Coordinates of C-alpha atoms in Angstrom, one line a residue:
X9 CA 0.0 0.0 0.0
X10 CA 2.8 2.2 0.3
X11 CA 2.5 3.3 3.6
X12 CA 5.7 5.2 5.3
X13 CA 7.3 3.5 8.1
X14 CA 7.2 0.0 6.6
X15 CA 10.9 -0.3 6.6
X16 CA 11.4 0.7 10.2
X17 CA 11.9 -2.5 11.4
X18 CA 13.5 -5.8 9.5
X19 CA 10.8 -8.2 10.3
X20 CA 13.0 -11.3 9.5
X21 CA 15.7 -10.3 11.9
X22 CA 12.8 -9.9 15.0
X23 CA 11.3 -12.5 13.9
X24 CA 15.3 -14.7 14.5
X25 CA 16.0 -12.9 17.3
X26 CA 12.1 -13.9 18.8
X27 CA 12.9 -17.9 17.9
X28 CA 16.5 -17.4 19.8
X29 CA 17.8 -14.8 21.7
X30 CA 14.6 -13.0 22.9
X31 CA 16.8 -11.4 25.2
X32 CA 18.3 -9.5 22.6
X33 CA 15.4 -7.4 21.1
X34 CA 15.5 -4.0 20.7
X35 CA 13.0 -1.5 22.8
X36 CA 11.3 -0.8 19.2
X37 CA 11.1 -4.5 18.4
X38 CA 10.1 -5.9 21.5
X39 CA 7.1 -3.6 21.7
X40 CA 6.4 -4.5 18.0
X41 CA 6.1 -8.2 19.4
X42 CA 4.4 -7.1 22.2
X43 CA 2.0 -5.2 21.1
X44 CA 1.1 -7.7 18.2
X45 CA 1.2 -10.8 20.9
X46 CA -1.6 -8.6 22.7
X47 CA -3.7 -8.2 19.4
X48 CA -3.8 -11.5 18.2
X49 CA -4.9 -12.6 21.8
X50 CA -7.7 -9.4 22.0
X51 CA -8.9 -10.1 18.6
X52 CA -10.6 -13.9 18.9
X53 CA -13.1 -13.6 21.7
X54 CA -14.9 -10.4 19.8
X55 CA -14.6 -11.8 16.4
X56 CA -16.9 -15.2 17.8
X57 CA -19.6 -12.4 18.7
X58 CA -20.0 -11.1 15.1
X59 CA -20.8 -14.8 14.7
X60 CA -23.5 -17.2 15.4
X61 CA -23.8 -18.2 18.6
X62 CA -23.0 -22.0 18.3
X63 CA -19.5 -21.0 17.1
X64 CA -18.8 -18.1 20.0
X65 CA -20.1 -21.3 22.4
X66 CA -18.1 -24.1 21.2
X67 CA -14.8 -21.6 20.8
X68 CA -14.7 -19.2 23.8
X69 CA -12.8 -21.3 26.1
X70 CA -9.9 -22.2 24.3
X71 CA -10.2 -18.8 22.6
X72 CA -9.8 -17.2 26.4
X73 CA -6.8 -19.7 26.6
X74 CA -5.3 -18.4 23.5
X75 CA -5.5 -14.8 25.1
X76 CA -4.4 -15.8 28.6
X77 CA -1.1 -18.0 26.9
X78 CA -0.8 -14.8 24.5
X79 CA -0.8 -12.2 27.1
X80 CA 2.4 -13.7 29.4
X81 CA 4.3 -14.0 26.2
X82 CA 4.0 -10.5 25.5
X83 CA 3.9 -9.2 28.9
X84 CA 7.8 -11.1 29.5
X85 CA 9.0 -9.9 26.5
X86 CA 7.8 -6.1 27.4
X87 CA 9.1 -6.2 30.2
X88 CA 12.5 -8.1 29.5
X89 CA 12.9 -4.6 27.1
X90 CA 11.6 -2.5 30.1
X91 CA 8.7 -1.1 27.5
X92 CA 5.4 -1.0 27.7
X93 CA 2.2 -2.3 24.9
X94 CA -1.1 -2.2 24.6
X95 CA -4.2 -4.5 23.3
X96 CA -6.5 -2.8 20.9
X97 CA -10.2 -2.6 21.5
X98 CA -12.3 -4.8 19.2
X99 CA -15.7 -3.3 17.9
X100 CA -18.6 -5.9 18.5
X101 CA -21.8 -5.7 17.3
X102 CA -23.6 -4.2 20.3
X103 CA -21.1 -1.1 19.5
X104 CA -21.8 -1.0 15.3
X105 CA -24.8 0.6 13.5
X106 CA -24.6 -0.1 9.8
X107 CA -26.3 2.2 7.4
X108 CA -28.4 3.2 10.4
X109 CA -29.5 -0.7 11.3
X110 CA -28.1 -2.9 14.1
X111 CA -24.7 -4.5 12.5
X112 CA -26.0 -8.0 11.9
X113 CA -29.2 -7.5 11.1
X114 CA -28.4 -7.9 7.2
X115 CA -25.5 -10.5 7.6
X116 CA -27.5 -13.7 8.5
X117 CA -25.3 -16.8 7.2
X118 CA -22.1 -18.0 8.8
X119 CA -19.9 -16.5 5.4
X120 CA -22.0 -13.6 5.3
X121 CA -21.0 -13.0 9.2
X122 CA -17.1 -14.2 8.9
X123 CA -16.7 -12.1 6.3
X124 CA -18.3 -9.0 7.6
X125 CA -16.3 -9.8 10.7
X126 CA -12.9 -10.0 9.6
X127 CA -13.1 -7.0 7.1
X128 CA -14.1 -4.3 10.4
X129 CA -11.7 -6.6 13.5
X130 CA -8.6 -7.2 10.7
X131 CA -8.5 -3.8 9.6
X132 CA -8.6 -2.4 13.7
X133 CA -6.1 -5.3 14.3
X134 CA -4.0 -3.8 11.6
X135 CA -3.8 -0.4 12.7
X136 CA -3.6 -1.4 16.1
X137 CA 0.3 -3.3 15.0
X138 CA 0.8 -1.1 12.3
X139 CA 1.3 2.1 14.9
X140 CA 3.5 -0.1 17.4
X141 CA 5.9 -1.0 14.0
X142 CA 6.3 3.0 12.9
X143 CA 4.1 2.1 10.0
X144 CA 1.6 5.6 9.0
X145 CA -1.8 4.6 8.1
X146 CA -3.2 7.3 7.0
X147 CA -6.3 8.1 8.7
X148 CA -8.9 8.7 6.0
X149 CA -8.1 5.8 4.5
X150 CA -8.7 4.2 7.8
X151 CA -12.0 6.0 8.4
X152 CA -13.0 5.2 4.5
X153 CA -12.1 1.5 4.8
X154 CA -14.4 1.3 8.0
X155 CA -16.9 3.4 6.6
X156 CA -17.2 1.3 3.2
X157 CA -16.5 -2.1 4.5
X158 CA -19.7 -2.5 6.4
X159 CA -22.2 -1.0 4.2
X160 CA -20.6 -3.5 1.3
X161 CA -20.4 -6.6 3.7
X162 CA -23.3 -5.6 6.1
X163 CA -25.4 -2.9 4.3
X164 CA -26.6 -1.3 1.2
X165 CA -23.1 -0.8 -0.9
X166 CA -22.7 -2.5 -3.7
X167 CA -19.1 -1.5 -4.3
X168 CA -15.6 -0.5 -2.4
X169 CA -13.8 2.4 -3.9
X170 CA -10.4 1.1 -6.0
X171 CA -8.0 1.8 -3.0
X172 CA -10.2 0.8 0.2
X173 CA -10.6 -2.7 -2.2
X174 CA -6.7 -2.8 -2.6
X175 CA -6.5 -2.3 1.2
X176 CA -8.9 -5.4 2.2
X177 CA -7.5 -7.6 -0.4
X178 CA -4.2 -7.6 1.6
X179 CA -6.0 -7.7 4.8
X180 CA -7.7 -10.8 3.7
X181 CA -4.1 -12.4 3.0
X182 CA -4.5 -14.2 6.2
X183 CA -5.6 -17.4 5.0
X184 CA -1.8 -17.9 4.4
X185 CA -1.4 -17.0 7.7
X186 CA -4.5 -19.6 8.8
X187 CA -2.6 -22.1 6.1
X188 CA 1.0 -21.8 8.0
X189 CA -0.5 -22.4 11.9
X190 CA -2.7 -25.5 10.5
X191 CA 0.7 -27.0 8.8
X192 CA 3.4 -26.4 11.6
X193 CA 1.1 -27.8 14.4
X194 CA 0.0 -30.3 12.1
X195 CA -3.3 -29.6 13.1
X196 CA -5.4 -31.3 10.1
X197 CA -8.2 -28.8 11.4
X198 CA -11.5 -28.8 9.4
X199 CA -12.4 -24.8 11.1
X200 CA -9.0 -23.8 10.4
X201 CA -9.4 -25.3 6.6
X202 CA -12.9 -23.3 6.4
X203 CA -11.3 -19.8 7.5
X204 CA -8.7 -20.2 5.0
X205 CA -11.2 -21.0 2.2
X206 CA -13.3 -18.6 3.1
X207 CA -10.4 -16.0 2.9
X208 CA -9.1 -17.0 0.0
X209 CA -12.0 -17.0 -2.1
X210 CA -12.8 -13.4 -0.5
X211 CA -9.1 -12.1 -1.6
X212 CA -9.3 -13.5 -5.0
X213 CA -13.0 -11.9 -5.2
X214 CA -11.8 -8.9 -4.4
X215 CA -8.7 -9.2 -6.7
X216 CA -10.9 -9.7 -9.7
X217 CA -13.1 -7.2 -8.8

């Protein structure tokens, strides 16, 4: 997207220096790690309230784990760099009008819901790790990605504008992300293979668009 900042920090050497010698992170990438440790823990438990509730039952315990295993990790590697991180707050949909109705009152179906979901809780995840890495979103692309994304996945818009598309088709990259944690655990997981398909048919969509 060409946002400033991107180069601030080399994410291959944090991501060596994480694997081995944790000790030796800088301030700046410590609270990088941090502060995306805190995110990715934040980010489940209001994501399963955009969707139905069989899904936020059957997942909010190990979900909760996730965030409680997530949150020591981040808080010893803050403090072993004597800085300081944050999590982000999630929007759910008691917090989210949507073209002046309640947020899910158009999104009815699981991929309707997932999808509506990740485009609003990736993009705050994003911003939320982008400001810890130096990275300069600007912020009316931010308030136009918001703005656009849930009237086209929850409302009345029938199209995203050319650079607000170009910004959620890299946010829905994550099913490589959902791809590489199924593989390394060797997971074989059927939910984990549905959130990668799901995001993968929505970031080719959106790159034919």
């Amino acid at each position: 997207m060409g946002f400033s900042g991107v180069d601030s920090l080399n994410g291959d050497r944090v991501e060596r220096r994480l694997r081995t010698a944790p000790d030796e992170l800088t301030p700046d990438e410590a609270r990088s790690v941090a502060a995306t440790l805190l995110a990715d823990g934040a980010f489940s438990e209001p994501y399963c309230e955009w969707l139905p509730t069989w899904y936020e039952l059957a997942l909010i315990a190990p979900v909760r784990y996730c965030d409680w295993r997530l949150r020591r990790v981040a808080g010893a590697v803050a403090d072993q760099a004597s800085v300081t991180a944050t999590a982000p707050r999630f929007s759910r949909p008691a917090d989210v009008r949507i073209d002046g109705a309640p947020a899910l009152s158009r999104a009815s179906g699981f991929r309707e819901r997932f999808l509506l979901a990740d485009s609003l809780l990736h993009l705050e995840w994003f911003v939320h790790v982008a400001a810890a890495d130096g990275i300069d979103v600007p912020a009316d692309l931010i308030a136009r990605t918001r703005e656009e994304s849930l009237s086209y996945y929850g409302g009345d818009r029938d199209h995203l504008s050319p650079d607000v598309r170009r910004f959620q088709r890299h946010l829905f990259a994550d099913d490589r992300w959902v791809r590489r944690v199924d593989e390394a655990y060797d997971l074989d997981s059927a939910l984990f293979g549905l959130w990668e398909r799901l995001l993968r048919d929505e970031r080719r969509r959106l790159d034919e668009s």
